[in-house]
Amino acid sequence: MKSLILTTAALALTAGMGLADTVRLGTEGAYPPYNFLNDNGEVDGFERELGDELCKRAELTCEWVTNDWDSIIPNLVSGNYDAIIAGMSITEEREEVVDFTQGYTPPSPSAYAALSADVDLTGGVIAAQTATIQANHVVDTGATLVEYPTPDETLAAVRAGEADAVIADKDYLEPEVEASDLIFVGDDVPLGGGIGMAFRESDDEMRAKFDAAITSMKEDGSLNTLIEKWEVGGTW
Amino acid sequence: MRSAIFSFCSDPATLETFQWMSCYLTTGKHMAFYVSFGTVLLLLAFAAPSALLFGFGGAMAARARFLPLNWLGRGYIAIVRGVPDIAFFLFFVIALDQGLEYLRHKVKCPDWDQPIRQGNDFIVCDIAKLPLGNSAQWIHETYGFALAVVTFAIVFGAFAANVLYGAMQAVPHAQIETAEAYGLTPRQTFWRILVPQMWTYALPGLSNLWMVLIKATPLLFLLGVEDIVYWAKELGGSKTANFTAYPHPDWRTQYFLALLVFYLAFTKVSEVVLNRITTRLSHGQATLAGEAQRKTT
């Protein structure tokens, strides 16, 4: 019994030492090109490559976890993973609950897409993903907002005629518009303050490490290379 | 494409429909989908017996003469049955997880001087985390799965408790009186007379619960366990050529039809099995079904 306790204690100690090095990154896995599941079922996309590179520079071991968008902030706060890297725009509302790094993409425009050019963007029915800056914007314009839990369902709603148009990040809509009968309508809307990684407010030390890694990637141009490769909007 | 099973899958864009399909349906993502059927069956295999155990305990407690135990049993049945499943799944699991972490924190890190609740954050020392932050992904997944089993057991246990409580009350009083007249102790009466006879009354209610449980597994995703409905939604969503070798339009209807077939087949099999058990349990019982069996043989 005594030796059992000792082994457990030893295990707990060694575990404690290894801990600081593993960071669990939470993402949605349903928002190409930022993050999506590839054919093998692994997390892939701009943020996968970016996250892996940031972890290498910060000398951390990272692991990827997918989580529903709806509960992505509550699960960060309650400690199921350590950071969110999921195409999340930096907004004041979210800053009250979590802390962001500096943006790793410049503020990028949102856009409307619809099946025909003559839809009414301020009086019609507009689809957006729940709890996004785009959903807030629709409410501000006075149009009727219909919310969906995943980005894919917002597109399906327009195709099925449930909504007149969809609003989302332009980088997300672009490949979809190219590949289908959807077209862009209206002007682009600049929303949000760029996309950043989110951390618990008590995790300043880890956030500083990732912040430094982002800075170094901005300085040596590797971040711009990644942005261009995945076509996620403007470069720095 | 790394793990493609068929050699011709290296360039899907050039393939004929049949070959394309055989490649498409064997991608790593689809394998995960097939595995999730196993996850659901495994969950049922664990959750159903544990729920029955909770139910039995609850029913026994609710019949107890010792008042606090009686209140506990009745309280459990009343509260859990009254709370909506979704609320219970969101609230209870987080509370259970944080409760366990809090206890471990108190034991493992007695010298910790910071508050555990800091604004929105729930912070315990690293070695008190459950599972440990550096554990492999499968440990996190198993832990989530175990939480799911416990939650299902508690929720469905409350319903089962009420069913079993009713079944115990339904056993003819003459049976109990006879047992007492033969000098059996209350314990013997309970285990040898009451319990063997109550199942025939409990089975219709329990089989209802089982059917509902089969269809309740999509609640799993609330706990981060990727079940068949999650994968059907993810795989069925439209895919553009930029991000996959297998672009396709919105196929969710087809995927959900496949799930429909699965659920129907599974409930049908359950029905057949449950009917057999009913026949067997009615044997020799002082009920209409038991009497009918006696006359035919």
Short mmCIF file of C-alpha atoms in Angstrom, two decimals, chain B:
data_model
loop_
_atom_site.label_atom_id
_atom_site.label_comp_id
_atom_site.label_asym_id
_atom_site.label_seq_id
_atom_site.Cartn_x
_atom_site.Cartn_y
_atom_site.Cartn_z
CA MET B 1 -5.43 10.28 -49.22
CA ARG B 2 -2.57 9.02 -47.11
CA SER B 3 -4.61 6.19 -45.73
CA ALA B 4 -6.58 5.33 -48.85
CA ILE B 5 -7.57 1.69 -48.89
CA PHE B 6 -7.79 1.29 -52.66
CA SER B 7 -4.74 2.11 -54.77
CA PHE B 8 -6.78 3.92 -57.42
CA CYS B 9 -7.87 6.55 -54.89
CA SER B 10 -4.82 8.77 -55.44
CA ASP B 11 -6.66 11.10 -57.81
CA PRO B 12 -10.40 10.93 -57.12
CA ALA B 13 -11.31 13.66 -59.63
CA THR B 14 -10.67 11.27 -62.53
CA LEU B 15 -12.71 8.35 -61.22
CA GLU B 16 -16.01 6.84 -62.33
CA THR B 17 -18.98 7.09 -59.97
CA PHE B 18 -18.64 3.65 -58.45
CA GLN B 19 -14.92 3.87 -57.82
CA TRP B 20 -15.29 7.46 -56.61
CA MET B 21 -17.89 6.30 -54.11
CA SER B 22 -15.75 3.44 -52.84
CA CYS B 23 -12.90 5.90 -52.29
CA TYR B 24 -15.15 8.54 -50.78
CA LEU B 25 -16.75 6.14 -48.34
CA THR B 26 -13.38 4.90 -47.06
CA THR B 27 -11.72 8.24 -46.21
CA GLY B 28 -10.37 8.68 -42.69
CA LYS B 29 -13.30 10.94 -41.96
CA HIS B 30 -15.79 8.23 -42.90
CA MET B 31 -13.88 5.72 -40.79
CA ALA B 32 -14.39 8.06 -37.84
CA PHE B 33 -18.11 8.11 -38.76
CA TYR B 34 -18.27 4.30 -38.72
CA VAL B 35 -16.36 4.16 -35.44
CA SER B 36 -18.90 6.53 -33.91
CA PHE B 37 -21.61 3.88 -34.42
CA GLY B 38 -19.50 1.74 -32.12
CA THR B 39 -19.24 4.64 -29.66
CA VAL B 40 -23.02 4.89 -29.52
CA LEU B 41 -23.45 1.12 -29.03
CA LEU B 42 -20.74 1.11 -26.37
CA LEU B 43 -22.44 3.98 -24.57
CA LEU B 44 -25.73 2.07 -24.56
CA ALA B 45 -23.96 -1.06 -23.33
CA PHE B 46 -22.60 0.86 -20.33
CA ALA B 47 -25.41 3.33 -19.74
CA ALA B 48 -28.36 0.90 -19.76
CA PRO B 49 -27.13 -1.42 -16.96
CA SER B 50 -25.88 1.52 -14.86
CA ALA B 51 -29.20 3.30 -15.29
CA LEU B 52 -30.97 0.14 -14.20
CA LEU B 53 -28.71 -0.01 -11.14
CA PHE B 54 -29.46 3.62 -10.28
CA GLY B 55 -33.14 2.88 -10.83
CA PHE B 56 -33.09 -0.13 -8.57
CA GLY B 57 -31.28 1.81 -5.85
CA GLY B 58 -33.69 4.72 -6.24
CA ALA B 59 -36.75 2.47 -6.05
CA MET B 60 -35.40 0.67 -2.97
CA ALA B 61 -34.64 3.99 -1.30
CA ALA B 62 -38.10 5.34 -2.12
CA ARG B 63 -39.69 2.28 -0.42
CA ALA B 64 -37.43 2.43 2.62
CA ARG B 65 -38.98 2.87 6.06
CA PHE B 66 -35.94 4.84 7.24
CA LEU B 67 -37.13 8.40 6.54
CA PRO B 68 -33.95 10.17 5.34
CA LEU B 69 -33.29 7.37 2.85
CA ASN B 70 -36.92 7.51 1.78
CA TRP B 71 -36.64 11.26 1.16
CA LEU B 72 -33.41 10.78 -0.74
CA GLY B 73 -35.03 8.25 -3.07
CA ARG B 74 -38.14 10.33 -3.63
CA GLY B 75 -36.14 13.53 -4.02
CA TYR B 76 -33.88 11.92 -6.63
CA ILE B 77 -36.85 10.65 -8.65
CA ALA B 78 -38.74 13.94 -8.44
CA ILE B 79 -35.86 16.33 -9.17
CA VAL B 80 -34.12 14.48 -11.99
CA ARG B 81 -37.38 13.66 -13.74
CA GLY B 82 -38.42 17.29 -13.52
CA VAL B 83 -35.29 18.90 -14.99
CA PRO B 84 -35.06 19.05 -18.82
CA ASP B 85 -32.43 16.63 -20.16
CA ILE B 86 -30.47 19.29 -22.00
CA ALA B 87 -30.20 21.55 -18.95
CA PHE B 88 -29.16 18.57 -16.89
CA PHE B 89 -26.53 17.55 -19.42
CA LEU B 90 -25.01 21.02 -19.59
CA PHE B 91 -25.18 21.88 -15.92
CA PHE B 92 -24.55 18.57 -14.23
CA VAL B 93 -21.52 17.55 -16.26
CA ILE B 94 -19.69 20.83 -15.73
CA ALA B 95 -20.60 20.75 -12.04
CA LEU B 96 -19.44 17.13 -11.68
CA ASP B 97 -16.18 17.85 -13.49
CA GLN B 98 -15.45 20.97 -11.47
CA GLY B 99 -16.45 19.23 -8.23
CA LEU B 100 -13.96 16.43 -8.84
CA GLU B 101 -11.23 18.91 -9.76
CA TYR B 102 -12.00 20.95 -6.65
CA LEU B 103 -11.61 17.87 -4.41
CA ARG B 104 -8.35 16.84 -6.07
CA HIS B 105 -7.13 20.42 -5.79
CA LYS B 106 -7.79 20.46 -2.03
CA VAL B 107 -5.90 17.19 -1.58
CA LYS B 108 -2.99 17.71 -3.96
CA CYS B 109 -2.28 21.41 -3.63
CA PRO B 110 -2.90 22.43 -0.01
CA ASP B 111 -0.49 25.38 -0.27
CA TRP B 112 -2.29 27.04 -3.17
CA ASP B 113 -3.03 30.64 -2.19
CA GLN B 114 -4.97 31.96 -5.18
CA PRO B 115 -8.75 31.86 -5.34
CA ILE B 116 -10.23 29.04 -7.42
CA ARG B 117 -12.83 31.26 -9.01
CA GLN B 118 -11.26 34.27 -10.70
CA GLY B 119 -13.99 36.18 -12.49
CA ASN B 120 -15.22 33.78 -15.16
CA ASP B 121 -12.31 31.39 -14.77
CA PHE B 122 -12.26 28.18 -12.77
CA ILE B 123 -8.65 27.61 -11.82
CA VAL B 124 -7.16 24.65 -10.00
CA CYS B 125 -3.48 23.72 -9.83
CA ASP B 126 -2.12 21.81 -12.84
CA ILE B 127 -1.82 18.43 -11.17
CA ALA B 128 -5.44 18.58 -10.00
CA LYS B 129 -6.79 18.87 -13.52
CA LEU B 130 -9.00 16.03 -14.71
CA PRO B 131 -7.69 14.60 -16.92
CA LEU B 132 -4.20 16.07 -16.64
CA GLY B 133 -3.55 18.80 -19.20
CA ASN B 134 -0.78 16.77 -20.83
CA SER B 135 -2.73 13.52 -21.13
CA ALA B 136 -3.13 12.02 -24.55
CA GLN B 137 -6.25 12.91 -26.51
CA TRP B 138 -7.76 9.45 -26.01
CA ILE B 139 -7.67 9.91 -22.23
CA HIS B 140 -9.61 13.17 -22.59
CA GLU B 141 -12.08 11.38 -24.84
CA THR B 142 -12.47 8.43 -22.49
CA TYR B 143 -13.02 10.82 -19.59
CA GLY B 144 -15.70 12.66 -21.55
CA PHE B 145 -17.28 9.33 -22.42
CA ALA B 146 -17.27 8.23 -18.77
CA LEU B 147 -18.94 11.49 -17.76
CA ALA B 148 -21.55 10.84 -20.42
CA VAL B 149 -22.24 7.33 -19.10
CA VAL B 150 -22.63 8.63 -15.53
CA THR B 151 -24.95 11.42 -16.66
CA PHE B 152 -27.10 9.09 -18.76
CA ALA B 153 -27.22 6.63 -15.84
CA ILE B 154 -28.43 9.31 -13.42
CA VAL B 155 -31.02 10.80 -15.77
CA PHE B 156 -32.47 7.52 -17.01
CA GLY B 157 -32.01 5.95 -13.57
CA ALA B 158 -34.59 8.37 -12.16
CA PHE B 159 -37.16 7.27 -14.73
CA ALA B 160 -36.26 3.62 -14.18
CA ALA B 161 -36.60 4.12 -10.42
CA ASN B 162 -40.16 5.28 -10.83
CA VAL B 163 -40.97 2.33 -13.11
CA LEU B 164 -39.44 -0.18 -10.69
CA TYR B 165 -41.12 1.49 -7.70
CA GLY B 166 -44.48 1.07 -9.40
CA ALA B 167 -43.66 -2.54 -10.33
CA MET B 168 -42.74 -3.38 -6.74
CA GLN B 169 -46.04 -1.95 -5.54
CA ALA B 170 -47.90 -3.98 -8.18
CA VAL B 171 -46.84 -7.41 -6.93
CA PRO B 172 -50.01 -8.96 -5.39
CA HIS B 173 -50.08 -8.41 -1.65
CA ALA B 174 -51.17 -12.03 -1.08
CA GLN B 175 -47.72 -13.15 -2.25
CA ILE B 176 -46.01 -11.06 0.42
CA GLU B 177 -48.44 -12.19 3.13
CA THR B 178 -47.84 -15.83 2.24
CA ALA B 179 -44.09 -15.29 2.43
CA GLU B 180 -44.46 -13.75 5.87
CA ALA B 181 -46.71 -16.60 6.96
CA TYR B 182 -43.94 -19.02 5.99
CA GLY B 183 -41.64 -17.11 8.32
CA LEU B 184 -39.43 -15.40 5.72
CA THR B 185 -37.61 -12.29 6.97
CA PRO B 186 -38.40 -8.97 5.23
CA ARG B 187 -35.05 -9.22 3.43
CA GLN B 188 -35.81 -12.71 2.16
CA THR B 189 -39.30 -11.66 1.16
CA PHE B 190 -37.88 -8.76 -0.84
CA TRP B 191 -35.22 -10.70 -2.72
CA ARG B 192 -36.96 -14.05 -3.18
CA ILE B 193 -40.61 -13.10 -3.62
CA LEU B 194 -40.93 -9.43 -4.56
CA VAL B 195 -38.01 -8.87 -6.94
CA PRO B 196 -38.48 -12.01 -9.11
CA GLN B 197 -42.14 -11.17 -9.57
CA MET B 198 -41.89 -7.44 -10.18
CA TRP B 199 -39.96 -7.65 -13.49
CA THR B 200 -43.02 -8.66 -15.44
CA TYR B 201 -44.71 -5.43 -14.30
CA ALA B 202 -41.59 -3.33 -14.86
CA LEU B 203 -40.72 -4.55 -18.34
CA PRO B 204 -43.14 -2.46 -20.45
CA GLY B 205 -41.94 0.73 -18.73
CA LEU B 206 -38.29 -0.28 -18.94
CA SER B 207 -38.55 -1.17 -22.61
CA ASN B 208 -39.98 2.31 -23.27
CA LEU B 209 -37.00 3.81 -21.49
CA TRP B 210 -34.60 1.71 -23.52
CA MET B 211 -36.16 2.91 -26.77
CA VAL B 212 -35.90 6.54 -25.63
CA LEU B 213 -32.30 5.99 -24.52
CA ILE B 214 -31.32 4.67 -27.96
CA LYS B 215 -32.53 7.86 -29.54
CA ALA B 216 -31.12 10.18 -26.86
CA THR B 217 -27.48 9.58 -27.81
CA PRO B 218 -27.15 12.79 -29.88
CA LEU B 219 -27.01 14.51 -26.48
CA LEU B 220 -23.47 13.11 -26.44
CA PHE B 221 -22.17 15.96 -28.55
CA LEU B 222 -23.08 18.39 -25.79
CA LEU B 223 -20.39 16.59 -23.81
CA GLY B 224 -17.86 16.77 -26.64
CA VAL B 225 -18.25 13.12 -27.65
CA GLU B 226 -18.57 12.93 -31.42
CA ASP B 227 -21.58 10.72 -32.13
CA ILE B 228 -23.22 9.57 -35.36
CA VAL B 229 -25.44 12.64 -35.70
CA TYR B 230 -22.44 14.98 -35.42
CA TRP B 231 -20.58 13.10 -38.14
CA ALA B 232 -23.63 12.86 -40.41
CA LYS B 233 -23.95 16.64 -40.20
CA GLU B 234 -20.24 17.25 -40.77
CA LEU B 235 -19.92 14.77 -43.65
CA GLY B 236 -23.20 15.72 -45.28
CA GLY B 237 -22.51 19.47 -45.43
CA SER B 238 -21.53 20.76 -48.88
CA LYS B 239 -17.80 20.65 -49.66
CA THR B 240 -15.91 22.75 -52.18
CA ALA B 241 -12.97 21.43 -54.18
CA ASN B 242 -10.40 23.68 -52.43
CA PHE B 243 -10.40 21.75 -49.20
CA THR B 244 -11.20 18.17 -50.07
CA ALA B 245 -10.49 15.69 -52.84
CA TYR B 246 -14.19 14.75 -52.79
CA PRO B 247 -16.27 17.89 -53.39
CA HIS B 248 -20.04 17.39 -53.22
CA PRO B 249 -23.22 19.44 -52.69
CA ASP B 250 -25.39 19.27 -49.56
CA TRP B 251 -25.87 15.55 -48.85
CA ARG B 252 -27.27 15.80 -45.35
CA THR B 253 -30.59 14.23 -46.35
CA GLN B 254 -28.81 11.08 -47.54
CA TYR B 255 -26.71 10.85 -44.41
CA PHE B 256 -29.68 11.34 -42.13
CA LEU B 257 -31.61 8.72 -44.10
CA ALA B 258 -28.79 6.30 -43.33
CA LEU B 259 -29.13 7.17 -39.64
CA LEU B 260 -32.89 6.65 -39.89
CA VAL B 261 -32.32 3.13 -41.21
CA PHE B 262 -29.82 2.44 -38.43
CA TYR B 263 -32.17 3.62 -35.70
CA LEU B 264 -35.15 1.76 -37.13
CA ALA B 265 -33.17 -1.47 -37.47
CA PHE B 266 -31.78 -1.12 -33.97
CA THR B 267 -35.16 -0.45 -32.35
CA LYS B 268 -36.66 -3.35 -34.32
CA VAL B 269 -34.03 -5.75 -32.99
CA SER B 270 -34.61 -4.40 -29.48
CA GLU B 271 -38.32 -4.98 -29.87
CA VAL B 272 -37.83 -8.62 -30.86
CA VAL B 273 -35.48 -9.23 -27.93
CA LEU B 274 -37.76 -7.46 -25.46
CA ASN B 275 -40.75 -9.48 -26.63
CA ARG B 276 -38.84 -12.68 -25.94
CA ILE B 277 -37.90 -11.50 -22.46
CA THR B 278 -41.54 -10.57 -21.78
CA THR B 279 -42.67 -14.08 -22.74
CA ARG B 280 -40.07 -15.64 -20.53
CA LEU B 281 -40.85 -13.42 -17.54
CA SER B 282 -44.60 -14.06 -17.79
CA HIS B 283 -43.99 -17.77 -17.31
CA GLY B 284 -45.71 -19.02 -14.19
CA GLN B 285 -46.84 -15.55 -13.12
CA ALA B 286 -50.25 -14.89 -11.62
CA THR B 287 -51.03 -12.47 -14.46
CA LEU B 288 -53.20 -12.65 -17.57
CA ALA B 289 -50.15 -13.36 -19.75
CA GLY B 290 -48.90 -16.04 -17.37
CA GLU B 291 -52.33 -17.66 -17.24
CA ALA B 292 -52.55 -17.68 -21.05
CA GLN B 293 -49.20 -19.46 -21.24
CA ARG B 294 -50.32 -22.07 -18.72
CA LYS B 295 -53.41 -22.89 -20.74
CA THR B 296 -51.60 -23.38 -24.07
CA THR B 297 -49.00 -25.75 -22.67
#
